[in-house]
Coordinates of C-alpha atoms in Angstrom, one line a residue:
M270 CA 165.2 124.0 81.3
K271 CA 166.4 120.7 82.6
R272 CA 162.8 119.4 82.7
I273 CA 162.4 120.2 79.0
L274 CA 165.8 118.6 78.1
Y275 CA 165.0 115.4 80.1
G276 CA 161.5 115.2 78.6
A277 CA 162.8 115.6 75.1
L278 CA 165.5 112.9 75.8
A279 CA 162.8 110.5 77.2
C280 CA 160.6 111.1 74.1
L281 CA 163.6 110.3 71.8
V282 CA 164.4 107.1 73.7
L283 CA 160.7 105.9 73.5
L284 CA 160.4 106.8 69.8
S285 CA 163.6 105.0 68.9
G286 CA 162.2 101.8 70.4
V287 CA 158.9 101.9 68.6
G288 CA 160.1 100.9 65.1
A289 CA 163.1 98.9 66.2
C290 CA 163.5 95.5 64.7
T291 CA 163.9 92.5 66.9
S292 CA 164.5 88.8 66.2
E293 CA 160.7 88.4 66.6
S294 CA 159.8 91.1 64.1
V295 CA 157.8 89.7 61.1
E296 CA 157.8 91.3 57.7
P297 CA 154.3 91.9 56.3
Q298 CA 153.3 89.1 54.0
P299 CA 151.9 90.1 50.5
E300 CA 148.3 89.5 49.9
F301 CA 149.0 86.9 47.2
Y302 CA 152.1 84.8 47.8
V303 CA 153.8 81.5 47.5
K304 CA 156.1 80.6 50.4
A305 CA 158.0 77.7 51.7
T306 CA 161.3 76.6 53.3
K307 CA 163.4 76.1 50.2
D308 CA 166.5 73.9 50.9
G309 CA 166.4 75.0 54.6
S310 CA 165.9 78.8 54.0
A311 CA 162.8 80.9 54.1
W312 CA 161.4 81.7 50.7
V313 CA 158.5 84.1 50.0
V314 CA 157.6 85.4 46.6
P315 CA 154.7 87.0 44.8
G316 CA 152.1 84.4 43.7
S317 CA 149.7 84.2 40.8
G318 CA 147.4 81.5 39.3
I319 CA 145.8 80.4 36.1
Y320 CA 142.7 78.3 35.5
A321 CA 142.8 76.6 32.1
K322 CA 139.1 76.0 31.7
A323 CA 139.3 73.9 28.5
Q324 CA 141.6 71.4 30.3
D325 CA 140.1 71.8 33.8
E326 CA 143.5 72.5 35.2
F327 CA 144.8 74.9 37.8
F328 CA 148.3 76.3 37.9
V329 CA 149.9 78.2 40.8
F330 CA 153.1 80.2 40.2
G331 CA 155.7 81.7 42.5
E332 CA 158.1 84.0 40.7
Q333 CA 161.4 84.9 42.2
R334 CA 163.3 87.9 40.7
D335 CA 166.8 88.9 41.8
G336 CA 166.9 92.4 40.4
T337 CA 168.9 91.3 37.3
V338 CA 167.7 89.7 34.1
T339 CA 167.5 86.3 35.9
Q340 CA 164.2 85.0 37.3
A341 CA 163.0 81.7 38.6
S342 CA 159.5 80.2 38.8
L343 CA 157.9 77.4 40.8
R344 CA 154.9 75.9 39.1
L345 CA 152.4 73.7 41.0
G346 CA 149.4 72.3 39.0
F347 CA 146.5 70.0 39.3
A348 CA 143.6 68.8 37.2
V349 CA 140.2 69.6 38.8
P350 CA 138.7 66.3 40.0
T351 CA 135.3 65.4 38.7
E352 CA 133.9 64.6 42.2
Q353 CA 132.1 67.4 44.1
P354 CA 132.8 68.8 46.5
L355 CA 136.5 69.0 45.6
P356 CA 138.7 66.6 47.6
T357 CA 141.1 68.5 49.8
V358 CA 144.1 66.3 48.9
T359 CA 145.4 66.3 45.4
K360 CA 147.6 63.4 44.4
A361 CA 148.4 61.6 41.1
P362 CA 146.8 61.2 38.7
T363 CA 145.2 64.7 39.3
L364 CA 148.6 66.2 40.3
L365 CA 150.5 67.7 37.4
P366 CA 154.3 67.9 37.3
T367 CA 155.7 70.4 39.7
T368 CA 158.6 72.4 38.1
W369 CA 161.3 75.0 38.9
T370 CA 162.5 76.9 35.9
V371 CA 165.3 79.5 35.8
L372 CA 165.1 82.0 33.0
V373 CA 167.4 84.7 31.7
G374 CA 165.9 87.7 29.9
G375 CA 162.4 86.4 30.4
D376 CA 162.5 83.7 27.7
V377 CA 165.8 81.7 27.7
I378 CA 165.7 78.7 30.0
V379 CA 169.1 78.1 31.7
D380 CA 168.2 75.5 34.4
G381 CA 165.2 73.4 35.4
Y382 CA 164.0 70.9 38.0
T383 CA 161.0 68.6 37.8
A384 CA 159.1 66.3 40.2
D385 CA 159.5 62.9 38.7
S386 CA 158.0 59.6 39.6
L387 CA 160.7 59.1 42.3
S388 CA 160.0 62.5 43.8
E389 CA 157.4 63.3 46.4
T390 CA 154.9 66.1 45.9
R391 CA 151.9 66.8 48.2
L392 CA 149.4 69.5 47.4
L393 CA 146.5 70.3 49.7
I394 CA 143.8 72.7 48.5
T395 CA 142.4 74.4 51.6
R396 CA 140.2 77.1 49.9
L397 CA 138.8 77.6 46.4
D398 CA 136.8 80.8 46.0
T399 CA 135.3 80.9 42.5
V400 CA 133.6 84.2 43.1
Q401 CA 136.8 86.1 44.2
K402 CA 139.0 83.8 42.1
V403 CA 141.3 83.0 45.0
I404 CA 142.9 79.6 45.7
E405 CA 144.8 78.7 48.9
G406 CA 146.7 75.6 49.9
T407 CA 149.8 73.9 51.2
F408 CA 152.4 71.9 49.5
D409 CA 155.7 70.0 49.9
A410 CA 157.8 69.0 46.9
T411 CA 161.2 67.5 46.0
L412 CA 162.3 68.3 42.5
R413 CA 165.2 66.7 40.6
R414 CA 167.5 68.7 38.2
D415 CA 166.6 67.8 34.7
E416 CA 169.2 65.7 32.9
R417 CA 169.5 68.3 30.3
W418 CA 171.3 70.5 32.8
S419 CA 173.2 67.9 34.9
K420 CA 173.6 64.1 35.1
Q421 CA 174.1 64.4 38.9
E422 CA 171.2 63.7 41.3
E423 CA 170.7 67.3 42.4
T424 CA 167.5 68.2 44.1
I425 CA 165.6 71.2 45.5
R426 CA 163.3 70.6 48.4
F427 CA 160.3 72.8 49.2
E428 CA 158.9 72.1 52.7
Q429 CA 156.0 73.5 54.7
G430 CA 154.9 75.5 51.7
S431 CA 151.7 77.5 51.4
F432 CA 150.1 79.8 48.9
R433 CA 147.3 82.2 48.4
V434 CA 146.9 83.4 44.8
R435 CA 144.4 85.1 42.7
Y436 CA 143.8 83.2 39.4
Q437 CA 142.6 84.3 36.0

């Protein structure tokens, strides 16, 4: 009887350690995402993309939802260069303004940040698959709060950013 009891106890101890979370545990990353260090904190959200064929422009979106009616969206964009193959680094004038927009109810803008001429934005396209319609890359961006919302020099900083999105 003691053998069975000790065996069952040993199994419970082993099983409880299998799914335990440690400081090294990593949450599974979604297949399509936008992630970065946003103002010093890890930020990972679902990602999507749009290719505006008429303008030859790509847009990458990372949408953050907090479970209420408030949502925020990061938009990265670039005009497709005419040189082929595509250059890997996208800078002005092909880089479109990077924005951070906060919405309430899906359509009322209550806050916004934009990369202006004083801000630094770097966008590196590492993969563009036109068959699977997937684009991947890295980015860094500093965005300034639009004067409409504040006259102070408030910024949001996205560092070591990366994305993998399917575009339409």
